[in-house]
Amino acid sequence: MRRVYLCVTILSAGVLAYEILLTRLLSIVQWHHFAYMIISLALLGFGASGTFLTFAGRRLAKRFDTAFAVNAGLFALSSYACFAAVQSLPLNLLEITWDTDQLLWLVLTYVLLMLPFFFAANCIALSFVRFPDVLARIYASDLAGAALGCGAVLWMLHVATPGGVLIPVAASGALAAVIIGIDARWPRWTACAAVIGIAGYALHALPLDLRISDYKGLAQAKRVSGATVVASPSSPLGLLSVLENPAVPFRHAPGLSIVSTAPIPDQVAVFTDADSVTMLTRYDGDTRTVAYLDRMTSAVPYHLAGIDSALVLGAGAGADVLQALYHGVGRVTAVELNAQLVDFVRDEYARFSGGIFRDERVDVQIAEARNFVNRDQRRYDLIQMTALDAFGASASGLRALNESYLYTVEALQAYLDRLNPGGLIAITRWIDLPPRDGIKLFATAVSALKVRGVEDPGRQLAWIRGWNSNTLIIKNGALTGEQIAAMRAFADDRQFDLAYYFGMSRSDANRHNILAAPRFYDAATALLGPERDRFLADYKFNVDPSTDDRPFHFHFFKWRHFPEMLALRARGGMGLLELGYIVLVAALLQAVVVSVVLIVLPLLWMRRSDGAGDSTWSRGVLVGYFLFIGLAFLFIEIAFIQIFVRFLGHPVYSVTVILASFLLFAAAGSRLTEAFEDSVSDARKLAIAVSTIAAICVLYVAVLPAVLTHFAGVGGIWRAAIAVMLVAPLALAMGMPFPLGMRSLTGRRSDLIPWAWAINGCASVVSAVLAVVLAMHFGFTAVILSAATLYVLAALIGWRGVHGGAATGPAPLQHPGGQVLPG
């Protein structure tokens, strides 16, 4: 049994490492929103495995060692082969709304990436079938191994490229196959050493070549003659691609005036995950060579007030820092999340960049923006953020699923708290037409000021736009007449359009970069007027203010206008559809269909030929119980991963810490179900667990935001420790309902164990994507409270089954061959 526990632990570690690695790989070769599909298809593999073992589990249990070893080996092979096959498919998500073939390629991608999880799940579920009397211990080994895999893959992503991590992760299957499949001790450990040695060698020597989508920014830039990738450093935060092109130099200046004659110096492009780009500009210390920085919309705050101190959030390669130095700012604090990018600018390209990150006026901080703002006690004259994403991805709606805690009501309030009296916030965003990004940001700013008790928010706001960017100014106090005059002069000189300032007339808008109507001005006046709610309801896009509970700033989709937008897709209306959200919905429908085909229909067919048996579990009760706990577990897990992104600083860290914590403490909860066998019935344990889950969920909804804000200023290790402590009691209780239900099936209805495994997997498949859809529309609070309700319903439904199973006690499980299984 120790070998079984060890193999389950190793294989589970490989499965979770593979799941997290796939989210990184697909973020590089495709886009961010594949992360939710990966969670869904992983669970689909587990559900399909339960259905398969419902039919074949008894026969495979006769040859447990062989079946386990074969499936573990197939996990190892398919992990590498299936991803390589997916890379060869002509999948292009940008065509999904008009090319039906892309839906087929998406389904094929779904099925191929599901296969490794299917094989690994066969091993784990087969262990449940073969050894039901120690089911809770196997389940605990499964969860503990998964938690171990989260930490292991994070370490590997620190020391190797994502393509290099794939073989070592796949090797976990080979290692488990060797341990369970070879009985002789010395050959077994010799083979284990060989597998580990090959995996360690492959980590750096055999990276998989990643085929990036032709429509991502890096792929487009490499098409230009003379472009060369000179470096590709990697970390869990992203794969950096440093691109030089001496033949056709880069000229990147977001928001540059159409009448600017100032030359742009040579630039080096740095892409993150092959898409989001930041530019490093050649600078020799002569500010005259970068005069173009004063011809951009983002320069407007420097003309409204004397700026002595500036905070640049999302410094990237230093463009905003250079702009601040050009305008004579004496103290610049530059906050950048990716340490590798900072080291690259400060060290390798120090001479090229003029050493701006070594300048005594510049203080570079490696931190997530919101965390830094919460813990920093200094005040500034200006806080600036400029176009922190790629224009192409923003315009096409591919960012729709990206949670961003930089543009929420709570974020703007935090920025205002860090301003000196009269200080300014300047946020520059890309323009999309019809307008939605800028309007949503303006609506968020209005809400933030109203929450602070400002009676007339319009006096503290100003808005300016060029041909492809717009800059919103939020002042800590009312804008003066002199400042408004200065902004008008700035705009007229550069032929920028004024979108809003207090007292502005409609005739002053839309004069240079002319639209069919002054839509930005109209939106601003509507959002500041008494018809605000009606405007938000009637506007064709979702421009409701973003909050920390619904941090999807880039989600603009409204279902009621979907038919109209879809009809326009053949007439250049592609930009009206938020592709990220469309792909998410397609993934949800796909998950439902594939789950029905691979899980539900086979189980319904089995029901026709299988009697009800002597059990307190009816089919309906079993489906309801395991369906609800499957939905609820993933609802809470997904919600917590998203909520802790801001606290821990990055989605990768949040996934790793929160997922590992849930799995580790759920494993402890599973073992806890075996405690107090004589004094506490299983039904009572279920009641205690569900009551605890519901109480903690309600408590966290009320106090968790305040707790996270209070501790946001502590160091990274301490934040991770606090996250673990917050998750621990909830996860401990969440680890109990599943093994309690499964244990009540042992004995007279042990044939239903894979059936329950399949139903739980089916629920999890749908819930992984459904949780995100619900969060986008109703917020994470609603997702957590829904999960608590589902747990209570599951307990009410399954009470009789768990109570009956516990009362009668598990009968010896007869092996199909006739012998009684050990234990």
mmCIF file of C-alpha atoms in Angstrom, residues 31 94 215-218 220 251-256 270-272 274-279 386-400 402 407 428-438 466-470 520 554 556 574-575 577-579:
data_model
loop_
_atom_site.group_PDB
_atom_site.id
_atom_site.type_symbol
_atom_site.label_atom_id
_atom_site.label_comp_id
_atom_site.label_asym_id
_atom_site.label_seq_id
_atom_site.Cartn_x
_atom_site.Cartn_y
_atom_site.Cartn_z
ATOM 1 C CA TRP A 31 -4.055 33.761 -25.291
ATOM 2 C CA LEU A 94 -9.860 35.346 -34.225
ATOM 3 C CA TYR A 215 -1.702 36.847 -35.074
ATOM 4 C CA LYS A 216 0.147 37.677 -31.866
ATOM 5 C CA GLY A 217 2.318 40.777 -31.680
ATOM 6 C CA LEU A 218 5.656 38.960 -31.637
ATOM 7 C CA GLN A 220 3.754 40.005 -36.600
ATOM 8 C CA ARG A 251 8.709 53.520 -33.878
ATOM 9 C CA HIS A 252 6.380 52.975 -30.948
ATOM 10 C CA ALA A 253 4.773 56.032 -29.370
ATOM 11 C CA PRO A 254 1.222 55.419 -28.095
ATOM 12 C CA GLY A 255 -0.903 58.531 -28.436
ATOM 13 C CA LEU A 256 1.564 60.497 -30.580
ATOM 14 C CA VAL A 270 10.282 43.511 -25.382
ATOM 15 C CA PHE A 271 7.257 41.221 -25.729
ATOM 16 C CA THR A 272 5.711 39.379 -22.784
ATOM 17 C CA ALA A 274 4.567 36.993 -27.361
ATOM 18 C CA ASP A 275 1.970 39.780 -27.203
ATOM 19 C CA SER A 276 2.071 42.652 -24.700
ATOM 20 C CA VAL A 277 4.935 44.904 -25.747
ATOM 21 C CA THR A 278 7.003 47.545 -24.020
ATOM 22 C CA MET A 279 9.644 49.615 -25.795
ATOM 23 C CA THR A 386 -0.001 54.189 -19.816
ATOM 24 C CA ALA A 387 -1.411 51.488 -22.137
ATOM 25 C CA LEU A 388 -0.447 48.415 -20.104
ATOM 26 C CA ASP A 389 -1.635 45.951 -22.769
ATOM 27 C CA ALA A 390 -1.222 45.326 -26.480
ATOM 28 C CA PHE A 391 -3.375 47.406 -28.837
ATOM 29 C CA GLY A 392 -4.328 44.443 -31.044
ATOM 30 C CA ALA A 393 -5.476 42.236 -28.186
ATOM 31 C CA SER A 394 -7.402 45.097 -26.616
ATOM 32 C CA ALA A 395 -9.149 46.043 -29.854
ATOM 33 C CA SER A 396 -10.159 42.468 -30.681
ATOM 34 C CA GLY A 397 -11.680 41.783 -27.280
ATOM 35 C CA LEU A 398 -9.144 39.094 -26.402
ATOM 36 C CA ARG A 399 -8.616 40.752 -23.005
ATOM 37 C CA ALA A 400 -12.268 40.295 -22.030
ATOM 38 C CA ASN A 402 -8.387 39.279 -18.016
ATOM 39 C CA TYR A 407 -8.868 49.932 -13.018
ATOM 40 C CA THR A 428 -3.850 56.443 -20.819
ATOM 41 C CA ARG A 429 -5.812 53.765 -22.658
ATOM 42 C CA TRP A 430 -6.219 52.685 -26.247
ATOM 43 C CA ILE A 431 -9.255 53.918 -28.162
ATOM 44 C CA ASP A 432 -11.734 51.362 -29.414
ATOM 45 C CA LEU A 433 -14.684 52.315 -31.598
ATOM 46 C CA PRO A 434 -17.496 52.450 -30.758
ATOM 47 C CA PRO A 435 -16.028 53.749 -27.470
ATOM 48 C CA ARG A 436 -16.160 51.405 -24.491
ATOM 49 C CA ASP A 437 -12.788 51.047 -22.718
ATOM 50 C CA GLY A 438 -12.408 54.780 -22.057
ATOM 51 C CA GLY A 466 -5.902 61.547 -29.906
ATOM 52 C CA TRP A 467 -6.430 59.302 -32.903
ATOM 53 C CA ASN A 468 -5.633 56.034 -31.092
ATOM 54 C CA SER A 469 -5.375 56.809 -27.370
ATOM 55 C CA ASN A 470 -7.151 58.752 -24.659
ATOM 56 C CA PHE A 520 -16.814 60.611 -25.644
ATOM 57 C CA PHE A 554 -12.208 44.592 -20.457
ATOM 58 C CA PHE A 556 -17.959 44.868 -22.501
ATOM 59 C CA MET A 574 -15.450 41.929 -35.747
ATOM 60 C CA GLY A 575 -14.208 44.465 -33.212
ATOM 61 C CA LEU A 577 -17.516 41.121 -30.429
ATOM 62 C CA GLU A 578 -15.503 40.381 -27.302
ATOM 63 C CA LEU A 579 -13.710 37.280 -28.550
#
